[in-house]
Coordinates of N, CA, C and O in Angstrom, one line a residue:
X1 N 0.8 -1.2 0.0 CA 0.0 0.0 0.0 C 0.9 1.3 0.0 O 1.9 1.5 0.7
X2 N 0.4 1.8 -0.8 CA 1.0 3.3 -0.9 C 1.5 4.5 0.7 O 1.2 4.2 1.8
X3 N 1.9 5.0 0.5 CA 2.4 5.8 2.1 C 1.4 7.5 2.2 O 1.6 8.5 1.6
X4 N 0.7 7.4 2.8 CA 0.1 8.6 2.7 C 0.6 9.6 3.8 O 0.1 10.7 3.8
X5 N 1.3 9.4 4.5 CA 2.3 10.3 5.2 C 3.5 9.8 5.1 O 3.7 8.6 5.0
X6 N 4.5 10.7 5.0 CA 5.8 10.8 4.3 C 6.5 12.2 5.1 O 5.9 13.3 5.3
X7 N 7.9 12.0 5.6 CA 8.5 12.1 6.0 C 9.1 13.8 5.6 O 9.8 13.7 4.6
X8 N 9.0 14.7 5.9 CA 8.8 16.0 5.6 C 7.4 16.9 5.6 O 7.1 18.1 5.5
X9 N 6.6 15.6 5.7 CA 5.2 16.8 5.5 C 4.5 17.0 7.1 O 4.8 16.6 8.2
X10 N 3.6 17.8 6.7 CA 3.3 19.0 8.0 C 1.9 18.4 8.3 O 0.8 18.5 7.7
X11 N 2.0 17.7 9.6 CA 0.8 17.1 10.3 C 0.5 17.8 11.6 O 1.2 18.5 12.3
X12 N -1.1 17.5 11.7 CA -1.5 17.9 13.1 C -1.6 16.8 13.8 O -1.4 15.8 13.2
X13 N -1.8 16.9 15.4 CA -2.4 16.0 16.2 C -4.0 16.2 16.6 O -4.5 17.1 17.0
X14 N -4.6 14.4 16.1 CA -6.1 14.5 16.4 C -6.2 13.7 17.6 O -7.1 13.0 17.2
X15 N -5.9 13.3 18.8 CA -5.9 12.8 19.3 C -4.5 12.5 20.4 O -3.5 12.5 19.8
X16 N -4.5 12.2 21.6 CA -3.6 12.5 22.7 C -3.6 13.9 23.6 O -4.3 14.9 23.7
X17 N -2.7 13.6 24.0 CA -1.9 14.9 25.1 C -1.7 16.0 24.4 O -2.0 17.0 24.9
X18 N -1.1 16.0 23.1 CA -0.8 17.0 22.1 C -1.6 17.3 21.1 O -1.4 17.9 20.0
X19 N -2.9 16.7 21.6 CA -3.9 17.4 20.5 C -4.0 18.9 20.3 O -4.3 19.8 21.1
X20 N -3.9 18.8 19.0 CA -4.1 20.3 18.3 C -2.6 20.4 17.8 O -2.5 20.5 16.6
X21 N -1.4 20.3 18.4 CA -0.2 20.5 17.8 C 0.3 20.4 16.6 O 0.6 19.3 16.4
X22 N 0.5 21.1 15.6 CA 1.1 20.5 14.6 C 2.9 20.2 14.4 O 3.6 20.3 15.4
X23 N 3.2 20.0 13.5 CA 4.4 19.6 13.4 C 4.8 18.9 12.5 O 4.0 18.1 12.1
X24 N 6.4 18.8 11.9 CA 7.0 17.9 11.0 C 7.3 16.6 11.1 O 7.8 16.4 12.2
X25 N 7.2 15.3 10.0 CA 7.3 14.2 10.1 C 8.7 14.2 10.0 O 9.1 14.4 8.9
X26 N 9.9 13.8 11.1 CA 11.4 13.3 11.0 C 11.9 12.3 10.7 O 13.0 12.1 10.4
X27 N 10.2 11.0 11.0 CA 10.9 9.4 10.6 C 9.6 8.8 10.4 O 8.7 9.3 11.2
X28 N 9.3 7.9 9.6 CA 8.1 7.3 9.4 C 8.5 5.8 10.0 O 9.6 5.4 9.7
X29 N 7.5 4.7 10.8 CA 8.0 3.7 10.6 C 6.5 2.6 10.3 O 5.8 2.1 11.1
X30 N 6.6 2.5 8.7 CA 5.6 2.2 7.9 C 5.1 0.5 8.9 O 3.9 0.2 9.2
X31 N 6.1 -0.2 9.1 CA 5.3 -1.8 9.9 C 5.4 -1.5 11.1 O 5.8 -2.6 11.6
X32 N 5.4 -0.7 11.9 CA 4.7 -0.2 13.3 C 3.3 0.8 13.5 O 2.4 1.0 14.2
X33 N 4.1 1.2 11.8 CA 2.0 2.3 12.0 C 2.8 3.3 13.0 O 1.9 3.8 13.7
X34 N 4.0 3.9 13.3 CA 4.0 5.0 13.8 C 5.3 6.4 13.2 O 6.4 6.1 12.6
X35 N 5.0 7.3 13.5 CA 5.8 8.3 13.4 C 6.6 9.3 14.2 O 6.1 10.0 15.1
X36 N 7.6 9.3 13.9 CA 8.2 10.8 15.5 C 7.8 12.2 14.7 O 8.4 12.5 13.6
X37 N 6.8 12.8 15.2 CA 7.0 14.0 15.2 C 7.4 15.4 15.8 O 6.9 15.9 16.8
X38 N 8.4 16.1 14.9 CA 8.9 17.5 15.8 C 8.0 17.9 16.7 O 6.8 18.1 16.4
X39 N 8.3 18.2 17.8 CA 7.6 18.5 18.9 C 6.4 18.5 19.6 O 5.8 19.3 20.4
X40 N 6.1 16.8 18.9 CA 5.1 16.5 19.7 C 5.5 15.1 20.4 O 6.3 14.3 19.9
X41 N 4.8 15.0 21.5 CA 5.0 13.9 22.4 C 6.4 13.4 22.8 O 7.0 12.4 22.5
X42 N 6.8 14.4 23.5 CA 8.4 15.1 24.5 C 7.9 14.0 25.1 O 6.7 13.6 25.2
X43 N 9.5 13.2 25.7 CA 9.6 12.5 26.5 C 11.2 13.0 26.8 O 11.9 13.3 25.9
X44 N 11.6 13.1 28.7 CA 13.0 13.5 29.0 C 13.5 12.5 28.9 O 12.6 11.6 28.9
X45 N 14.9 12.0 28.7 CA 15.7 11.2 28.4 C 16.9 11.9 29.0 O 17.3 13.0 28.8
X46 N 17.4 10.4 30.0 CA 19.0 10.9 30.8 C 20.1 10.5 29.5 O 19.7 9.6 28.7
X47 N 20.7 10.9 29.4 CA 21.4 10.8 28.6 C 22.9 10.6 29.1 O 23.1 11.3 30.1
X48 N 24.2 9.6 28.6 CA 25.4 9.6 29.6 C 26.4 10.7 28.5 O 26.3 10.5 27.3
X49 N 27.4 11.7 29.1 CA 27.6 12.5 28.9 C 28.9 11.5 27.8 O 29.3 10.4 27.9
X50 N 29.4 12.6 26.5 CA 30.7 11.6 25.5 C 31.4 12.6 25.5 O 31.4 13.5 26.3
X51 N 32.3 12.5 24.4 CA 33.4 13.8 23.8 C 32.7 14.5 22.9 O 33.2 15.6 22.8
X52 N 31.4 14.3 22.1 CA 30.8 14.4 21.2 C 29.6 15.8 21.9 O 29.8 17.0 21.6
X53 N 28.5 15.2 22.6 CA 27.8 16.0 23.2 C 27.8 16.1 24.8 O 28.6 15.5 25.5
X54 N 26.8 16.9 25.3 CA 27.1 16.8 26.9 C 25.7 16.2 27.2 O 24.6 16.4 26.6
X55 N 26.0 15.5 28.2 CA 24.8 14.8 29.0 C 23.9 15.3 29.6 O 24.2 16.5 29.9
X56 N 22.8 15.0 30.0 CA 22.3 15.5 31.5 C 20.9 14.9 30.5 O 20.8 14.2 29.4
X57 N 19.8 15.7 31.5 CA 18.0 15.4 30.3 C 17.9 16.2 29.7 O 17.9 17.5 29.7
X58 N 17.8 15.3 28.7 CA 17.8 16.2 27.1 C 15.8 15.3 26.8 O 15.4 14.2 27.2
X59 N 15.0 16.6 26.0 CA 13.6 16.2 25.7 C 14.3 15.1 24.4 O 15.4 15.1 23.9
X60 N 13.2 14.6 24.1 CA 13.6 13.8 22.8 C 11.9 13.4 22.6 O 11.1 13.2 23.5
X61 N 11.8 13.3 20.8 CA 10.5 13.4 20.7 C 10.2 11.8 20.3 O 11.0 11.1 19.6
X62 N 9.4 11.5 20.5 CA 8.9 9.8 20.8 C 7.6 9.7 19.9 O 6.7 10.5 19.7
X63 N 7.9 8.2 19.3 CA 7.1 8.2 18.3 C 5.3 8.1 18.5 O 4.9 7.5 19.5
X64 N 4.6 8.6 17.7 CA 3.3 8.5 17.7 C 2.4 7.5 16.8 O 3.2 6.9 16.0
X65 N 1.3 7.2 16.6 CA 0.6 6.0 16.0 C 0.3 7.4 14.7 O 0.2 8.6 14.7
X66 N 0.3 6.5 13.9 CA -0.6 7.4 12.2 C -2.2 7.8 12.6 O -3.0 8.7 12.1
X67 N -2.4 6.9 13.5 CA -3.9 7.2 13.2 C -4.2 8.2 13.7 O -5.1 8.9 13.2
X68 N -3.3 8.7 14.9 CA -3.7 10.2 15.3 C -3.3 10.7 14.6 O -4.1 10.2 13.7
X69 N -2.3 11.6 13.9 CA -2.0 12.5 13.3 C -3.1 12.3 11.5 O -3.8 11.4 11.2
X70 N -2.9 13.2 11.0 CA -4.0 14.0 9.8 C -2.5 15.1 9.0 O -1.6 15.8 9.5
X71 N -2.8 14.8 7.7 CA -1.8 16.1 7.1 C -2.6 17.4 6.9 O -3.7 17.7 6.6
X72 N -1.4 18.2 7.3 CA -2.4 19.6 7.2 C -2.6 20.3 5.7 O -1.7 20.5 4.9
X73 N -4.1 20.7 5.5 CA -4.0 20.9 4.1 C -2.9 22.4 3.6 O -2.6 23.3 4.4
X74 N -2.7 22.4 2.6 CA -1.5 22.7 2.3 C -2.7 24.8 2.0 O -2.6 25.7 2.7
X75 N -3.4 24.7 1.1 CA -4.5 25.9 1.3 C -5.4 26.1 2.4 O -5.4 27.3 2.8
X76 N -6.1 25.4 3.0 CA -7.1 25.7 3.8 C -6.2 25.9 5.4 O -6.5 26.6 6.4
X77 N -5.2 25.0 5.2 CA -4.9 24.8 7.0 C -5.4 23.9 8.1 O -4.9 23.8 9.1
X78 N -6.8 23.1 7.7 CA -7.1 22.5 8.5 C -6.6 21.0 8.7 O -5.5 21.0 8.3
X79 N -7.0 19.7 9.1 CA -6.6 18.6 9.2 C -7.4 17.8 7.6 O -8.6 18.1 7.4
X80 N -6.9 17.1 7.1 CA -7.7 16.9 5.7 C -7.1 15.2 6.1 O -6.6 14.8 7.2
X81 N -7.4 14.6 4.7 CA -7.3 13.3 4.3 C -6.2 13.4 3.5 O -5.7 14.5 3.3
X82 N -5.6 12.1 2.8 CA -4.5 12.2 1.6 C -5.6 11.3 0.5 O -6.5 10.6 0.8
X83 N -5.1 11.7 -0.8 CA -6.1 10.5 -1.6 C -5.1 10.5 -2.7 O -4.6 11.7 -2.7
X84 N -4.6 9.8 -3.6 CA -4.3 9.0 -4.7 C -4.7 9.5 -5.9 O -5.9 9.2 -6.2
X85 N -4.1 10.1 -6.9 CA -4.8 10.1 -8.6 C -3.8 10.3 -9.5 O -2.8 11.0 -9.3
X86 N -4.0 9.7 -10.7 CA -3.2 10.0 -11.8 C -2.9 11.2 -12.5 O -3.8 11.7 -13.1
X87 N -1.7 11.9 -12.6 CA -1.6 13.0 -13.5 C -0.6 12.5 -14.3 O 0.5 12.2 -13.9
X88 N -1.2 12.4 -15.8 CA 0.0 11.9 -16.6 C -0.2 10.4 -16.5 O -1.2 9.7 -16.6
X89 N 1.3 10.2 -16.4 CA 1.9 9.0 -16.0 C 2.1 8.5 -14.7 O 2.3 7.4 -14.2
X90 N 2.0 9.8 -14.1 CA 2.5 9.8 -12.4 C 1.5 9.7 -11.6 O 0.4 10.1 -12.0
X91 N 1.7 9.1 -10.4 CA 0.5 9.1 -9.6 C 1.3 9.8 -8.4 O 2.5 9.8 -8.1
X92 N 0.0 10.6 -7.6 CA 0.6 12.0 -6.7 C -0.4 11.7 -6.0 O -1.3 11.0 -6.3
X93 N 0.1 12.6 -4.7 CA -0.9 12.6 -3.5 C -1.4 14.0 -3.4 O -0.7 15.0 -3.6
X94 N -2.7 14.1 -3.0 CA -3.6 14.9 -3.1 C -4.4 15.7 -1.5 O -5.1 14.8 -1.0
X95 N -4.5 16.6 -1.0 CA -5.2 16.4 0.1 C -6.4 16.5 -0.7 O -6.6 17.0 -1.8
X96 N -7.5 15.9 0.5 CA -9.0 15.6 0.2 C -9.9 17.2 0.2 O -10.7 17.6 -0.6
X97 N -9.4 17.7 1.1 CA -10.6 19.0 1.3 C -10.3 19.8 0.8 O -11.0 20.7 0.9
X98 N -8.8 20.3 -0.5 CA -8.9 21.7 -1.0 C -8.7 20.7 -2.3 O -9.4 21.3 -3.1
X99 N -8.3 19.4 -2.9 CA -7.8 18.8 -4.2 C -6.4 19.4 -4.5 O -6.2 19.1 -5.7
X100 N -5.3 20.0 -3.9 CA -4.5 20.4 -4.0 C -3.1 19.1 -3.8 O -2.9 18.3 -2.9
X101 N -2.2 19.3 -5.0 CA -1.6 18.1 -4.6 C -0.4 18.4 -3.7 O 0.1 19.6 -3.7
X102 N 0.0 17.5 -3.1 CA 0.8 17.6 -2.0 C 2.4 17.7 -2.3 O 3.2 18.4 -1.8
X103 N 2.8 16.5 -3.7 CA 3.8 16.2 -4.0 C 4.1 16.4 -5.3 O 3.5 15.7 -6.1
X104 N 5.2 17.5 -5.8 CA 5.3 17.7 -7.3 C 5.7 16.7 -8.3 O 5.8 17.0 -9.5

């Protein structure tokens, strides 16, 4: 099945602690059904200090299920659907409530 969230695009949260939030997709993980997104669903993490970075609690953002999150339509702004159609040769993703495609 096709990926209707993808890794750069701009989702809200419909459901949880962070409902209403939006934010960017940084990792998709398509056979878990979940996603991390930028700044939503903070979790502290101790961290042990290297030569590299310094230690102490650092937030780190923790992954979320797809079903919550919705991509935000790219005109209207609200939470929409993704849907599938041919242009050409190419098949693109579309949000549902303006018809505007999402991917060039």
């Amino acid at each position: 099945m096709a990926a209707k969230l993808r890794k750069g695009d701009k989702v809200i949260v419909l459901a949880g602690k962070d409902k209403g939030k939006e934010g960017t997709i940084t990792s998709v993980d398509p056979k878990a059904g979940k996603a991390v997104v930028e700044g939503v669903n903070m979790a502290i993490r101790h961290t042990r200090q290297s030569q590299t970075s310094q230690g102490g609690r650092l937030p780190k953002a923790l992954p979320i299920d797809l079903s919550n999150i919705a991509l935000v339509d790219p005109k209207e702004g609200g939470a929409t659907r993704v849907g599938f159609r041919m242009e050409g040769d190419k098949k693109v993703r579309f949000a549902k409530k303006s018809g505007e495609v999402i991917d060039a």
